[in-house]
CSV table of C-alpha atoms and ligand atoms in Angstrom, one decimal:
chain,number,residue,atom,x,y,z
N,12,MET,CA,-18.3,-15.9,-3.4
N,13,PRO,CA,-21.6,-17.7,-4.1
N,14,HIS,CA,-20.0,-21.1,-3.8
N,15,LEU,CA,-18.5,-20.2,-0.5
N,16,GLN,CA,-21.9,-19.1,0.8
N,17,ARG,CA,-23.4,-22.5,-0.3
N,18,ARG,CA,-20.6,-24.4,1.5
N,19,GLU,CA,-21.2,-22.3,4.6
N,20,LEU,CA,-24.9,-23.2,4.5
N,21,ILE,CA,-24.1,-26.9,4.1
N,22,GLN,CA,-21.2,-27.3,6.4
N,23,GLY,CA,-21.9,-24.5,8.9
N,24,SER,CA,-19.2,-23.2,11.1
N,25,ALA,CA,-16.7,-25.9,10.3
N,26,ALA,CA,-16.5,-24.6,6.8
N,27,LEU,CA,-16.1,-21.1,8.0
N,28,ALA,CA,-13.3,-22.1,10.3
N,29,ALA,CA,-11.6,-23.9,7.4
N,30,ILE,CA,-11.9,-20.9,5.2
N,31,ALA,CA,-10.5,-18.7,7.9
N,32,ALA,CA,-7.6,-21.1,8.5
N,33,PHE,CA,-6.9,-21.2,4.8
N,34,HIS,CA,-6.8,-17.4,4.6
N,35,ALA,CA,-4.4,-17.3,7.6
N,36,SER,CA,-2.1,-20.0,6.4
N,37,ARG,CA,-1.6,-19.5,2.7
N,38,ALA,CA,-3.0,-16.4,1.4
N,39,TYR,CA,-1.8,-13.6,3.7
N,40,SER,CA,1.6,-14.7,5.0
N,41,PHE,CA,3.9,-11.8,5.5
N,42,PRO,CA,7.5,-12.1,4.1
N,43,THR,CA,9.4,-12.2,7.4
N,44,ARG,CA,12.5,-14.3,8.2
N,45,SER,CA,13.4,-15.5,11.7
N,46,GLY,CA,16.3,-13.6,13.1
N,47,GLU,CA,16.1,-10.7,10.8
N,48,GLU,CA,16.7,-7.1,12.0
N,49,VAL,CA,15.0,-4.0,10.7
N,50,VAL,CA,17.1,-1.1,9.3
N,51,LYS,CA,15.4,2.3,9.9
N,52,TRP,CA,15.1,4.5,6.9
N,53,THR,CA,17.3,7.6,7.2
N,54,ASP,CA,14.5,9.9,5.7
N,55,GLN,CA,12.3,10.0,8.8
N,56,LEU,CA,9.3,12.4,8.9
N,57,PRO,CA,9.6,15.8,10.4
N,58,PRO,CA,7.2,16.5,13.3
N,59,ASN,CA,3.5,16.5,12.3
N,60,PRO,CA,2.2,20.1,12.4
N,61,VAL,CA,-1.4,19.0,12.6
N,62,PRO,CA,-1.4,16.3,15.4
N,63,GLU,CA,-5.2,16.6,16.0
N,64,VAL,CA,-6.0,16.0,12.3
N,65,ILE,CA,-3.6,13.2,11.5
N,66,LYS,CA,-3.1,10.6,14.3
N,67,ASN,CA,-1.2,7.4,14.6
N,68,GLN,CA,0.5,7.3,11.2
N,69,LEU,CA,1.7,3.9,10.1
N,70,VAL,CA,5.4,3.4,11.0
N,71,TRP,CA,6.5,1.6,7.8
N,72,GLU,CA,9.4,-0.1,9.5
N,73,ASP,CA,6.9,-1.7,12.0
N,74,LEU,CA,4.8,-3.2,9.3
N,75,ASP,CA,4.9,-6.9,9.9
N,76,SER,CA,1.3,-8.1,9.2
N,77,TRP,CA,-1.1,-7.9,6.3
N,78,VAL,CA,-3.9,-6.7,8.5
N,79,THR,CA,-3.1,-3.5,10.4
N,80,PRO,CA,-4.1,-3.9,14.0
N,81,ASN,CA,-6.7,-1.3,15.2
N,82,ASP,CA,-4.2,0.3,17.6
N,83,LYS,CA,-1.8,0.9,14.8
N,84,PHE,CA,-4.3,2.2,12.3
N,85,PHE,CA,-4.1,5.9,11.3
N,86,SER,CA,-7.0,8.2,11.7
N,87,ILE,CA,-8.0,11.6,10.2
N,88,ALA,CA,-10.3,14.1,11.7
N,89,HIS,CA,-10.8,17.5,10.0
N,90,PHE,CA,-13.1,18.8,12.7
N,91,ASN,CA,-13.7,17.4,16.2
N,92,ARG,CA,-13.6,13.7,17.1
N,93,PRO,CA,-17.2,13.1,18.3
N,94,VAL,CA,-17.9,10.6,21.1
N,95,ILE,CA,-21.3,9.2,20.2
N,96,ASP,CA,-23.7,7.6,22.7
N,97,GLU,CA,-25.0,4.6,20.8
N,98,SER,CA,-28.3,4.4,22.7
N,99,ALA,CA,-29.3,7.9,21.6
N,100,TRP,CA,-27.9,7.5,18.0
N,101,LYS,CA,-29.9,6.9,14.9
N,102,LEU,CA,-29.0,6.9,11.2
N,103,GLU,CA,-31.5,8.9,9.2
N,104,ILE,CA,-32.1,8.0,5.5
N,105,GLY,CA,-33.9,11.0,4.0
N,106,GLY,CA,-34.1,13.6,1.3
N,107,LEU,CA,-35.6,12.5,-2.0
N,108,VAL,CA,-36.9,9.1,-0.9
N,109,LYS,CA,-40.5,7.8,-0.7
N,110,LYS,CA,-40.0,6.3,2.8
N,111,PRO,CA,-37.6,8.1,5.1
N,112,MET,CA,-36.0,5.8,7.7
N,113,ALA,CA,-34.3,6.1,11.1
N,114,LEU,CA,-32.1,3.1,11.9
N,115,THR,CA,-30.7,2.2,15.3
N,116,LEU,CA,-27.4,0.4,15.6
N,117,ALA,CA,-29.4,-2.7,16.5
N,118,ASP,CA,-31.5,-2.3,13.3
N,119,ILE,CA,-28.3,-2.1,11.2
N,120,LYS,CA,-26.7,-5.1,12.9
N,121,ALA,CA,-29.8,-7.1,12.4
N,122,ARG,CA,-29.5,-6.7,8.6
N,123,LEU,CA,-27.4,-8.8,6.2
N,124,ARG,CA,-23.7,-8.9,7.3
N,125,GLN,CA,-21.1,-8.2,4.7
N,126,GLU,CA,-17.3,-8.1,5.1
N,127,VAL,CA,-14.5,-6.7,3.0
N,128,THR,CA,-10.8,-6.4,3.5
N,129,PHE,CA,-9.9,-3.0,2.2
N,130,THR,CA,-6.8,-0.8,2.4
N,131,VAL,CA,-7.7,2.7,3.2
N,132,GLU,CA,-5.3,5.4,2.1
N,133,CYS,CA,-5.7,9.2,2.7
N,134,SER,CA,-5.4,10.9,-0.7
N,135,GLY,CA,-3.0,13.4,0.9
N,136,ASN,CA,-0.6,10.5,1.9
N,137,THR,CA,3.0,11.0,0.6
N,138,GLY,CA,1.9,14.4,-0.8
N,139,LEU,CA,3.1,16.4,2.3
N,140,PRO,CA,6.6,16.2,3.8
N,141,PHE,CA,5.3,15.1,7.3
N,142,PHE,CA,2.8,12.5,6.0
N,143,ASN,CA,3.6,9.1,4.7
N,144,GLY,CA,1.7,6.8,7.2
N,145,GLY,CA,-1.9,7.6,6.2
N,146,ILE,CA,-2.7,4.1,5.2
N,147,GLY,CA,-3.9,0.8,6.8
N,148,ASN,CA,-5.5,-2.4,5.9
N,149,ALA,CA,-8.5,-3.8,7.9
N,150,ARG,CA,-11.3,-6.3,7.7
N,151,TRP,CA,-14.4,-4.2,7.8
N,152,ALA,CA,-17.9,-5.6,8.6
N,153,GLY,CA,-21.3,-4.0,8.2
N,154,THR,CA,-24.4,-4.2,6.1
N,155,PRO,CA,-24.7,-3.3,2.4
N,156,LEU,CA,-26.0,0.2,1.7
N,157,ALA,CA,-27.8,-0.4,-1.6
N,158,PRO,CA,-30.7,-2.5,-0.1
N,159,ILE,CA,-31.4,0.3,2.4
N,160,LEU,CA,-31.6,2.9,-0.3
N,161,LYS,CA,-33.8,0.6,-2.3
N,162,GLU,CA,-36.1,0.1,0.7
N,163,ALA,CA,-36.2,3.9,1.3
N,164,GLY,CA,-37.2,4.2,-2.4
N,165,VAL,CA,-35.1,6.8,-4.2
N,166,LEU,CA,-37.3,9.2,-6.2
N,167,ASP,CA,-36.7,9.6,-9.9
N,168,SER,CA,-35.2,13.1,-9.4
N,169,GLY,CA,-32.5,11.7,-7.0
N,170,ILE,CA,-29.0,11.8,-8.5
N,171,GLU,CA,-26.7,12.4,-5.5
N,172,VAL,CA,-26.3,10.7,-2.1
N,173,VAL,CA,-24.8,12.8,0.7
N,174,PHE,CA,-23.2,11.2,3.7
N,175,TRP,CA,-23.5,13.6,6.6
N,176,ALA,CA,-21.4,13.0,9.7
N,177,ALA,CA,-21.6,14.1,13.3
N,178,ASP,CA,-18.4,16.0,13.5
N,179,GLU,CA,-18.6,19.7,12.7
N,180,GLY,CA,-16.4,22.8,12.3
N,181,GLU,CA,-16.2,26.3,11.1
N,182,ILE,CA,-15.7,26.8,7.4
N,183,LYS,CA,-14.3,29.9,5.8
N,184,ARG,CA,-14.8,30.3,2.1
N,185,ALA,CA,-12.6,32.3,-0.3
N,186,ASP,CA,-15.4,34.9,-0.4
N,187,ASP,CA,-15.0,35.2,3.4
N,188,VAL,CA,-18.4,33.8,4.2
N,189,THR,CA,-18.0,31.8,7.4
N,190,PHE,CA,-20.4,29.2,8.7
N,191,LYS,CA,-20.6,25.9,10.7
N,192,GLN,CA,-21.0,22.6,8.8
N,193,ASN,CA,-20.8,19.0,9.6
N,194,PHE,CA,-18.3,16.9,7.7
N,195,ALA,CA,-20.0,15.4,4.6
N,196,ARG,CA,-19.0,13.7,1.4
N,197,SER,CA,-21.2,12.7,-1.5
N,198,MET,CA,-21.4,10.2,-4.3
N,199,SER,CA,-23.5,9.9,-7.4
N,200,LEU,CA,-26.5,7.6,-6.9
N,201,ALA,CA,-24.9,5.0,-9.2
N,202,ASP,CA,-21.7,5.0,-7.2
N,203,ALA,CA,-23.6,4.9,-3.9
N,204,MET,CA,-25.6,1.9,-5.1
N,205,ASP,CA,-22.4,-0.2,-5.6
N,206,PRO,CA,-23.1,-3.5,-3.9
N,207,LYS,CA,-19.7,-3.4,-2.3
N,208,ASN,CA,-20.4,-0.3,-0.2
N,209,ILE,CA,-21.2,-1.1,3.4
N,210,LEU,CA,-22.4,0.8,6.5
N,211,CYS,CA,-19.6,-0.5,8.7
N,212,TYR,CA,-19.8,-1.1,12.4
N,213,GLU,CA,-16.9,-3.5,12.9
N,214,MET,CA,-13.1,-3.3,12.3
N,215,ASN,CA,-10.9,-6.4,12.5
N,216,GLY,CA,-13.5,-8.3,14.5
N,217,THR,CA,-14.2,-5.6,17.2
N,218,THR,CA,-16.5,-2.7,17.5
N,219,LEU,CA,-15.5,0.2,15.2
N,220,PRO,CA,-13.1,2.3,17.4
N,221,PRO,CA,-14.2,5.9,18.1
N,222,ASP,CA,-11.3,7.4,16.0
N,223,ASN,CA,-12.4,5.3,13.0
N,224,GLY,CA,-16.0,6.3,13.1
N,225,PHE,CA,-18.0,4.6,15.9
N,226,PRO,CA,-20.9,3.7,15.7
N,227,VAL,CA,-21.2,3.5,11.9
N,228,ARG,CA,-19.1,4.7,8.9
N,229,LEU,CA,-19.3,4.2,5.2
N,230,ILE,CA,-16.8,1.8,3.8
N,231,ALA,CA,-16.5,2.3,0.0
N,232,PRO,CA,-14.0,-0.3,-1.2
N,233,GLY,CA,-11.7,1.2,-4.0
N,234,TRP,CA,-12.2,4.8,-3.0
N,235,TYR,CA,-9.7,7.1,-1.3
N,236,GLY,CA,-10.1,7.6,2.5
N,237,VAL,CA,-12.1,10.8,2.4
N,238,ALA,CA,-15.0,9.1,0.7
N,239,ASN,CA,-15.4,6.7,3.7
N,240,ALA,CA,-17.3,9.1,5.9
N,241,LYS,CA,-17.1,8.3,9.6
N,242,TRP,CA,-19.5,9.0,12.5
N,243,LEU,CA,-22.5,8.9,10.1
N,244,LYS,CA,-25.7,10.6,11.1
N,245,ARG,CA,-27.8,11.2,7.9
N,246,ILE,CA,-27.8,9.8,4.4
N,247,GLU,CA,-29.6,12.2,2.1
N,248,VAL,CA,-30.6,11.9,-1.5
N,249,ARG,CA,-30.6,15.1,-3.5
N,250,ASP,CA,-31.3,16.3,-7.0
N,251,GLN,CA,-28.1,18.3,-7.6
N,252,ARG,CA,-24.4,17.7,-7.3
N,253,PHE,CA,-23.2,18.4,-3.8
N,254,GLU,CA,-20.2,20.8,-3.6
N,255,ASN,CA,-19.1,21.4,0.0
N,256,ARG,CA,-15.6,21.9,1.2
N,257,PHE,CA,-14.7,18.2,1.0
N,258,MET,CA,-16.1,17.7,-2.5
N,259,GLY,CA,-15.4,21.0,-4.2
N,260,ARG,CA,-12.6,22.9,-2.5
N,261,ASP,CA,-10.4,20.7,-0.3
N,262,TYR,CA,-9.7,17.3,-1.8
N,263,VAL,CA,-9.7,18.9,-5.2
N,264,THR,CA,-6.8,17.9,-7.5
N,265,LEU,CA,-5.4,20.6,-9.9
N,266,ARG,CA,-3.4,19.4,-12.8
N,267,GLU,CA,-2.0,20.8,-16.1
N,268,GLU,CA,-3.1,18.4,-18.8
N,269,ASP,CA,-2.1,18.3,-22.4
N,270,HIS,CA,-5.0,18.3,-24.9
N,271,ASN,CA,-3.5,18.1,-28.4
N,272,GLY,CA,-0.7,20.4,-27.5
N,273,GLU,CA,-2.8,22.8,-25.6
N,274,THR,CA,-2.3,23.1,-21.8
N,275,VAL,CA,-5.6,22.7,-19.9
N,276,TRP,CA,-5.8,23.2,-16.2
N,277,VAL,CA,-8.2,20.7,-14.7
N,278,GLU,CA,-9.7,20.5,-11.2
N,279,THR,CA,-11.3,17.3,-10.1
N,280,SER,CA,-12.8,16.0,-6.9
N,281,VAL,CA,-10.8,13.2,-5.2
N,282,GLY,CA,-12.6,9.9,-5.8
N,283,ARG,CA,-11.4,6.4,-6.5
N,284,ALA,CA,-8.0,5.2,-5.3
N,285,ARG,CA,-5.0,5.1,-7.7
N,286,LEU,CA,-2.3,2.6,-8.4
N,287,LYS,CA,0.5,2.9,-5.9
N,288,SER,CA,3.2,1.1,-4.0
N,289,ALA,CA,5.8,1.9,-1.4
N,290,PRO,CA,8.9,0.2,0.1
N,291,ALA,CA,7.9,-0.6,3.7
N,292,ARG,CA,11.1,-1.7,5.3
N,293,VAL,CA,14.5,-3.2,4.8
N,294,THR,CA,15.6,-6.1,7.0
N,295,HIS,CA,18.9,-8.0,7.1
N,296,ILE,CA,20.4,-11.2,8.5
N,297,GLY,CA,24.1,-10.5,8.4
N,298,SER,CA,24.8,-9.2,4.9
N,299,ASP,CA,21.6,-10.7,3.4
N,300,TYR,CA,19.3,-7.8,3.0
N,301,ARG,CA,15.7,-7.9,1.9
N,302,ILE,CA,13.3,-5.1,0.9
N,303,VAL,CA,9.6,-5.6,1.7
N,304,GLY,CA,6.8,-3.4,0.6
N,305,ALA,CA,3.1,-3.0,-0.3
N,306,ALA,CA,1.1,-2.3,-3.5
N,307,TRP,CA,-2.5,-1.2,-3.7
N,308,GLY,CA,-5.1,1.0,-5.4
N,309,ALA,CA,-5.7,-1.2,-8.5
N,310,PRO,CA,-5.5,-4.9,-9.3
N,311,ILE,CA,-1.7,-5.5,-9.0
N,312,ASP,CA,0.0,-7.4,-11.7
N,313,ARG,CA,3.6,-6.9,-10.6
N,314,VAL,CA,6.0,-4.7,-8.6
N,315,GLU,CA,9.4,-3.6,-9.6
N,316,VAL,CA,12.2,-2.1,-7.4
N,317,LYS,CA,15.1,0.1,-8.2
N,318,ILE,CA,18.1,0.6,-6.1
N,319,ASP,CA,19.9,3.9,-6.6
N,320,ASP,CA,19.9,4.5,-10.3
N,321,GLY,CA,20.1,0.8,-11.2
N,322,PRO,CA,17.7,-1.2,-13.4
N,323,TRP,CA,14.2,-2.1,-12.4
N,324,MET,CA,14.1,-5.5,-10.7
N,325,GLN,CA,11.0,-7.7,-10.3
N,326,ALA,CA,9.9,-8.2,-6.8
N,327,THR,CA,8.0,-11.3,-5.6
N,328,VAL,CA,4.3,-10.4,-5.0
N,329,ASP,CA,1.9,-12.3,-2.9
N,330,GLY,CA,0.0,-14.1,-5.6
N,331,THR,CA,-3.4,-14.2,-3.8
N,332,GLU,CA,-6.3,-13.3,-6.1
N,333,GLU,CA,-8.6,-12.8,-3.1
N,334,ALA,CA,-9.1,-9.5,-1.3
N,335,GLU,CA,-9.4,-7.4,-4.4
N,336,PHE,CA,-9.3,-4.1,-2.4
N,337,ALA,CA,-6.5,-5.0,0.0
N,338,TRP,CA,-2.8,-4.2,-0.5
N,339,LYS,CA,-0.5,-6.9,-1.7
N,340,MET,CA,2.8,-7.5,0.1
N,341,TRP,CA,6.0,-7.8,-2.0
N,342,SER,CA,9.6,-8.5,-1.3
N,343,LEU,CA,13.0,-8.5,-3.1
N,344,ASP,CA,16.2,-10.0,-1.8
N,345,TRP,CA,19.1,-7.6,-1.8
N,346,PRO,CA,22.3,-9.7,-1.2
N,347,LYS,CA,25.4,-7.9,0.1
N,348,PRO,CA,24.7,-4.3,-0.7
N,349,SER,CA,27.7,-2.0,-0.6
N,350,THR,CA,28.2,0.1,2.5
N,351,GLY,CA,26.9,3.7,2.4
N,352,GLU,CA,23.7,5.4,1.5
N,353,HIS,CA,21.3,3.9,-1.0
N,354,THR,CA,17.9,4.9,-2.3
N,355,VAL,CA,15.1,2.3,-2.7
N,356,THR,CA,12.2,3.1,-5.2
N,357,SER,CA,9.2,0.9,-6.1
N,358,ARG,CA,6.7,1.0,-8.8
N,359,ALA,CA,3.5,-1.1,-9.2
N,360,ILE,CA,2.1,-2.2,-12.5
N,361,ASP,CA,-1.6,-3.1,-12.7
N,362,LYS,CA,-3.4,-5.7,-14.7
N,363,SER,CA,-4.2,-3.3,-17.5
N,364,GLY,CA,-0.5,-2.5,-17.8
N,365,ASN,CA,-0.6,0.9,-16.2
N,366,ILE,CA,2.6,1.8,-14.4
N,367,GLN,CA,2.7,3.8,-11.2
N,368,PRO,CA,4.1,7.1,-12.4
N,369,ALA,CA,7.6,8.4,-11.6
N,370,MET,CA,7.7,11.7,-9.7
N,371,SER,CA,9.0,13.3,-12.9
N,372,ASP,CA,6.0,12.0,-15.0
N,373,PRO,CA,3.8,15.0,-16.1
N,374,TRP,CA,0.8,13.3,-14.4
N,375,ILE,CA,2.6,13.9,-11.1
N,376,ALA,CA,5.0,16.8,-11.9
N,377,LYS,CA,2.2,18.9,-13.4
N,378,LYS,CA,-0.1,18.3,-10.4
N,379,HIS,CA,-0.3,21.4,-8.4
N,380,THR,CA,-2.0,20.1,-5.2
N,381,TYR,CA,-0.9,17.4,-2.8
N,382,TRP,CA,-3.9,15.1,-3.3
N,383,GLU,CA,-3.8,11.8,-5.1
N,384,SER,CA,0.0,11.6,-4.8
N,385,ASN,CA,0.5,8.2,-6.3
N,386,GLY,CA,3.9,8.9,-7.7
N,387,GLN,CA,6.7,6.4,-7.0
N,388,VAL,CA,8.0,6.5,-3.4
N,389,THR,CA,11.8,6.7,-2.9
N,390,ARG,CA,13.2,5.9,0.6
N,391,ARG,CA,16.8,6.3,1.8
N,392,ILE,CA,18.8,3.9,3.8
N,393,GLN,CA,22.3,3.6,5.3
N,394,VAL,CA,24.1,0.3,4.9
N,395,SER,CA,26.9,-0.1,7.4
H,424,MTE,N1,-16.8,12.3,9.6
H,424,MTE,C1,-15.6,12.3,9.0
H,424,MTE,N2,-15.3,11.2,8.2
H,424,MTE,C2,-14.0,11.2,7.7
H,424,MTE,C3,-13.1,12.2,7.9
H,424,MTE,C4,-13.4,13.2,8.8
H,424,MTE,O1,-12.7,14.2,9.0
H,424,MTE,N3,-14.7,13.2,9.3
H,424,MTE,N4,-11.9,12.1,7.3
H,424,MTE,C5,-11.8,11.3,6.1
H,424,MTE,C6,-10.5,11.1,5.6
H,424,MTE,S1,-9.8,12.5,4.9
H,424,MTE,C7,-9.8,9.9,5.6
H,424,MTE,S2,-8.3,9.7,4.9
H,424,MTE,C8,-10.5,8.7,6.3
H,424,MTE,C9,-9.5,8.0,7.2
H,424,MTE,O2,-10.1,7.0,7.9
H,424,MTE,P1,-9.6,6.5,9.3
H,424,MTE,O3,-9.6,7.8,10.2
H,424,MTE,O4,-10.5,5.5,9.8
H,424,MTE,O5,-8.2,6.1,9.1
H,424,MTE,O6,-11.6,9.1,7.0
H,424,MTE,C10,-12.5,9.9,6.2
H,424,MTE,N5,-13.7,10.1,6.9
H,425,MO,MO1,-7.9,11.9,3.9
């Protein structure tokens, strides 16, 4: 990035326009063919039993662009969906800091602007029968969080940063204690200080939509959706781990792990995204079929596709090395498939050689909660 910044300084907006055109032309083309027709998967989702929580799921067959338009972007709200009056809104920075702050939206927008293209996936996605569209890719803009925390001056005792949001709801614990609490998630101070984290106020070039966190949300590239707290109201530094519902009870993965032959049940809080891919859609021109999909969650080396119980075949992956946190599109031609029902499965392999696990892999099969469901996705299709 530094050399881009220098070029921008020297050449101004012409260089910016050139970079934008370069991105649009080469890097992020979507594998479509003119005249192709989309074949619907036969395994469509059953009705969503929680329509207020999960809205606007991605319809995979409709995926025809690298960036998900705002009106096609999913949203999750565990409590209410607050409508915030920006003139009355301020973001507090407090807790264990030397200089507490209260920032208006104008204050935040006046600070250094930073953008990132990041694919957000809900960690429950593909873990529940009615949920496979909890994913979208957007260009997010905001200001880096770390300099704000530095300015506030985190005290030596501060180890945890809590992101409090404006939405609130009733919480009932296993011990039957019931209370009201705002949505909140936390990160260790070191994780929060990652220079990639931004306080985001823009999505795909327009004001952050209400459902996606207006006026300001955290965007933490590389983390599962839940870490990206929307409708922020207070950022608070504390001297203890924070263990609310969304850190310590929901969004907790339970797995049986093998430690030298001993089975150990482990519960962990959902955090960073995991290597994953999925077939998006099948298209055809006559009898020339093509499978198109996406891969994300880790630096992608390659993607392989399996039809029915056949061998793994290598897909063509968009080779762009930019946009580290965005999904990569892949495609595989499937000439003249036999008529009848087929299954299509994909698996991503990352740059460290990790393979997206099969559903039968102990990592997935011995997971007893639906979070972090990064097992291979199989879709069904009827060829006529
Ligand atoms: N304040 C607040 N932030 C939140 C949530 C929420 O319920 N309230 N849901 C989280 C979850 S679980 C996900 S997957 C992402 C989804 O982001 P999106 O709604 O912009 O798609 O938002 C996260 N941020
Ligand atoms: Mo989520």
